[in-house]
PDB file of C-alpha atoms in Angstrom:
ATOM      1  CA  UNK A   1     220.483  98.869  54.054  1.00  0.00           C
ATOM      2  CA  UNK A   2     222.450 102.129  53.763  1.00  0.00           C
ATOM      3  CA  UNK A   3     224.687 103.254  56.578  1.00  0.00           C
ATOM      4  CA  UNK A   4     222.882 105.661  58.930  1.00  0.00           C
ATOM      5  CA  UNK A   5     223.939 109.303  58.837  1.00  0.00           C
ATOM      6  CA  UNK A   6     223.913 111.550  61.893  1.00  0.00           C
ATOM      7  CA  UNK A   7     221.728 114.624  61.672  1.00  0.00           C
ATOM      8  CA  UNK A   8     223.626 117.848  61.173  1.00  0.00           C
ATOM      9  CA  UNK A   9     223.191 119.949  64.289  1.00  0.00           C
ATOM     10  CA  UNK A  10     220.255 122.333  63.976  1.00  0.00           C
ATOM     11  CA  UNK A  11     218.524 120.591  61.072  1.00  0.00           C
ATOM     12  CA  UNK A  12     215.903 118.505  62.882  1.00  0.00           C
ATOM     13  CA  UNK A  13     213.466 121.409  63.286  1.00  0.00           C
ATOM     14  CA  UNK A  14     213.704 122.242  59.576  1.00  0.00           C
ATOM     15  CA  UNK A  15     213.198 118.602  58.584  1.00  0.00           C
ATOM     16  CA  UNK A  16     210.150 118.317  60.837  1.00  0.00           C
ATOM     17  CA  UNK A  17     208.692 121.556  59.485  1.00  0.00           C
ATOM     18  CA  UNK A  18     209.228 120.324  55.921  1.00  0.00           C
ATOM     19  CA  UNK A  19     207.356 117.145  56.804  1.00  0.00           C
ATOM     20  CA  UNK A  20     204.520 119.168  58.344  1.00  0.00           C
ATOM     21  CA  UNK A  21     204.291 121.265  55.175  1.00  0.00           C
ATOM     22  CA  UNK A  22     202.283 118.324  53.770  1.00  0.00           C
ATOM     23  CA  UNK A  23     199.737 118.654  56.574  1.00  0.00           C
ATOM     24  CA  UNK A  24     199.211 117.658  60.215  1.00  0.00           C
ATOM     25  CA  UNK A  25     200.984 114.479  61.313  1.00  0.00           C
ATOM     26  CA  UNK A  26     201.763 112.573  64.476  1.00  0.00           C
ATOM     27  CA  UNK A  27     205.311 111.712  65.521  1.00  0.00           C
ATOM     28  CA  UNK A  28     205.431 108.194  64.058  1.00  0.00           C
ATOM     29  CA  UNK A  29     204.234 109.495  60.683  1.00  0.00           C
ATOM     30  CA  UNK A  30     206.954 112.144  60.737  1.00  0.00           C
ATOM     31  CA  UNK A  31     209.671 109.651  61.656  1.00  0.00           C
ATOM     32  CA  UNK A  32     208.459 107.257  58.964  1.00  0.00           C
ATOM     33  CA  UNK A  33     208.328 109.949  56.282  1.00  0.00           C
ATOM     34  CA  UNK A  34     211.836 111.216  57.095  1.00  0.00           C
ATOM     35  CA  UNK A  35     213.299 107.715  57.166  1.00  0.00           C
ATOM     36  CA  UNK A  36     211.587 106.810  53.894  1.00  0.00           C
ATOM     37  CA  UNK A  37     212.623 110.023  52.095  1.00  0.00           C
ATOM     38  CA  UNK A  38     216.218 109.642  53.312  1.00  0.00           C
ATOM     39  CA  UNK A  39     216.408 106.107  51.977  1.00  0.00           C
ATOM     40  CA  UNK A  40     216.807 104.816  55.518  1.00  0.00           C
ATOM     41  CA  UNK A  41     219.879 106.965  56.148  1.00  0.00           C
ATOM     42  CA  UNK A  42     218.265 109.146  58.832  1.00  0.00           C
ATOM     43  CA  UNK A  43     217.219 107.494  62.064  1.00  0.00           C
ATOM     44  CA  UNK A  44     215.285 109.989  64.141  1.00  0.00           C
ATOM     45  CA  UNK A  45     215.381 109.431  67.893  1.00  0.00           C
ATOM     46  CA  UNK A  46     211.942 109.663  69.551  1.00  0.00           C
ATOM     47  CA  UNK A  47     213.241 111.753  72.441  1.00  0.00           C
ATOM     48  CA  UNK A  48     215.020 114.196  70.098  1.00  0.00           C
ATOM     49  CA  UNK A  49     211.798 114.578  68.128  1.00  0.00           C
ATOM     50  CA  UNK A  50     209.758 115.263  71.269  1.00  0.00           C
ATOM     51  CA  UNK A  51     212.299 117.880  72.366  1.00  0.00           C
ATOM     52  CA  UNK A  52     212.067 119.471  68.904  1.00  0.00           C
ATOM     53  CA  UNK A  53     208.258 119.604  69.155  1.00  0.00           C
ATOM     54  CA  UNK A  54     208.461 121.227  72.584  1.00  0.00           C
ATOM     55  CA  UNK A  55     211.005 123.778  71.349  1.00  0.00           C
ATOM     56  CA  UNK A  56     208.981 124.587  68.218  1.00  0.00           C
ATOM     57  CA  UNK A  57     205.706 124.911  70.157  1.00  0.00           C
ATOM     58  CA  UNK A  58     207.356 127.368  72.555  1.00  0.00           C
ATOM     59  CA  UNK A  59     208.540 129.426  69.562  1.00  0.00           C
ATOM     60  CA  UNK A  60     205.107 129.343  67.911  1.00  0.00           C
ATOM     61  CA  UNK A  61     206.311 127.344  64.890  1.00  0.00           C
ATOM     62  CA  UNK A  62     203.885 124.446  65.451  1.00  0.00           C
ATOM     63  CA  UNK A  63     200.691 123.722  67.344  1.00  0.00           C
ATOM     64  CA  UNK A  64     199.442 120.364  68.542  1.00  0.00           C
ATOM     65  CA  UNK A  65     196.161 118.676  69.387  1.00  0.00           C
ATOM     66  CA  UNK A  66     195.070 115.184  70.308  1.00  0.00           C
ATOM     67  CA  UNK A  67     193.408 113.122  67.616  1.00  0.00           C
ATOM     68  CA  UNK A  68     193.008 109.564  66.396  1.00  0.00           C
ATOM     69  CA  UNK A  69     195.082 107.655  63.865  1.00  0.00           C
ATOM     70  CA  UNK A  70     193.388 105.766  61.014  1.00  0.00           C
ATOM     71  CA  UNK A  71     193.547 102.603  63.164  1.00  0.00           C
ATOM     72  CA  UNK A  72     191.773 104.459  66.009  1.00  0.00           C
ATOM     73  CA  UNK A  73     194.765 105.013  68.297  1.00  0.00           C
ATOM     74  CA  UNK A  74     195.016 108.274  70.188  1.00  0.00           C
ATOM     75  CA  UNK A  75     197.976 110.423  69.091  1.00  0.00           C
ATOM     76  CA  UNK A  76     199.140 114.008  69.309  1.00  0.00           C
ATOM     77  CA  UNK A  77     199.016 115.643  65.880  1.00  0.00           C
ATOM     78  CA  UNK A  78     201.309 118.541  65.019  1.00  0.00           C
ATOM     79  CA  UNK A  79     200.526 121.343  62.570  1.00  0.00           C
ATOM     80  CA  UNK A  80     202.852 124.016  61.190  1.00  0.00           C
ATOM     81  CA  UNK A  81     201.825 127.631  61.854  1.00  0.00           C
ATOM     82  CA  UNK A  82     202.295 130.616  59.526  1.00  0.00           C
ATOM     83  CA  UNK A  83     205.327 131.543  61.620  1.00  0.00           C
ATOM     84  CA  UNK A  84     206.604 127.994  61.134  1.00  0.00           C
ATOM     85  CA  UNK A  85     206.154 128.327  57.347  1.00  0.00           C
ATOM     86  CA  UNK A  86     208.181 131.556  57.326  1.00  0.00           C
ATOM     87  CA  UNK A  87     210.886 129.896  59.440  1.00  0.00           C
ATOM     88  CA  UNK A  88     210.961 126.877  57.115  1.00  0.00           C
ATOM     89  CA  UNK A  89     211.327 129.094  54.046  1.00  0.00           C
ATOM     90  CA  UNK A  90     214.144 131.144  55.601  1.00  0.00           C
ATOM     91  CA  UNK A  91     216.053 128.137  56.936  1.00  0.00           C
ATOM     92  CA  UNK A  92     215.619 126.210  53.675  1.00  0.00           C
ATOM     93  CA  UNK A  93     217.228 129.096  51.781  1.00  0.00           C
ATOM     94  CA  UNK A  94     220.141 129.180  54.249  1.00  0.00           C
ATOM     95  CA  UNK A  95     220.673 125.423  54.044  1.00  0.00           C
ATOM     96  CA  UNK A  96     220.491 125.457  50.236  1.00  0.00           C
ATOM     97  CA  UNK A  97     223.148 128.199  50.107  1.00  0.00           C
ATOM     98  CA  UNK A  98     225.320 126.196  52.512  1.00  0.00           C
ATOM     99  CA  UNK A  99     224.982 123.037  50.408  1.00  0.00           C
ATOM    100  CA  UNK A 100     225.795 125.003  47.230  1.00  0.00           C
ATOM    101  CA  UNK A 101     228.925 126.380  48.900  1.00  0.00           C
ATOM    102  CA  UNK A 102     230.061 122.934  50.025  1.00  0.00           C
ATOM    103  CA  UNK A 103     229.348 121.514  46.579  1.00  0.00           C
ATOM    104  CA  UNK A 104     231.454 124.221  44.922  1.00  0.00           C
ATOM    105  CA  UNK A 105     234.363 123.473  47.234  1.00  0.00           C
ATOM    106  CA  UNK A 106     234.112 119.681  47.055  1.00  0.00           C
ATOM    107  CA  UNK A 107     233.843 119.571  43.269  1.00  0.00           C
ATOM    108  CA  UNK A 108     236.699 122.006  42.620  1.00  0.00           C
ATOM    109  CA  UNK A 109     239.152 120.570  40.092  1.00  0.00           C
ATOM    110  CA  UNK A 110     241.960 123.067  40.637  1.00  0.00           C
ATOM    111  CA  UNK A 111     243.279 125.598  43.088  1.00  0.00           C
TER     112      UNK A 111
END
């Protein structure tokens, strides 16, 4: 199993919004999707995720409602709002530019 990587500060909200771009999900689905897509490198803490949901609901980036999982368990489902989509798009562009900058520096072959 790969060594876990800590989340870069400020990225959890963007990662959750990206996950919700596929449609409404409950917290365990989100954690599972992020862990699977990261190859097991990201371990999302339940309490950090709940804090992120609270923060994003207050900012109008997500909404939530109670529902039932496929195996008939009650769960809170989260859905990205239009404001959340705009935030995701803006933050994704910023993160991509940051990664490009780091890549340019780290792959430099001369001064």
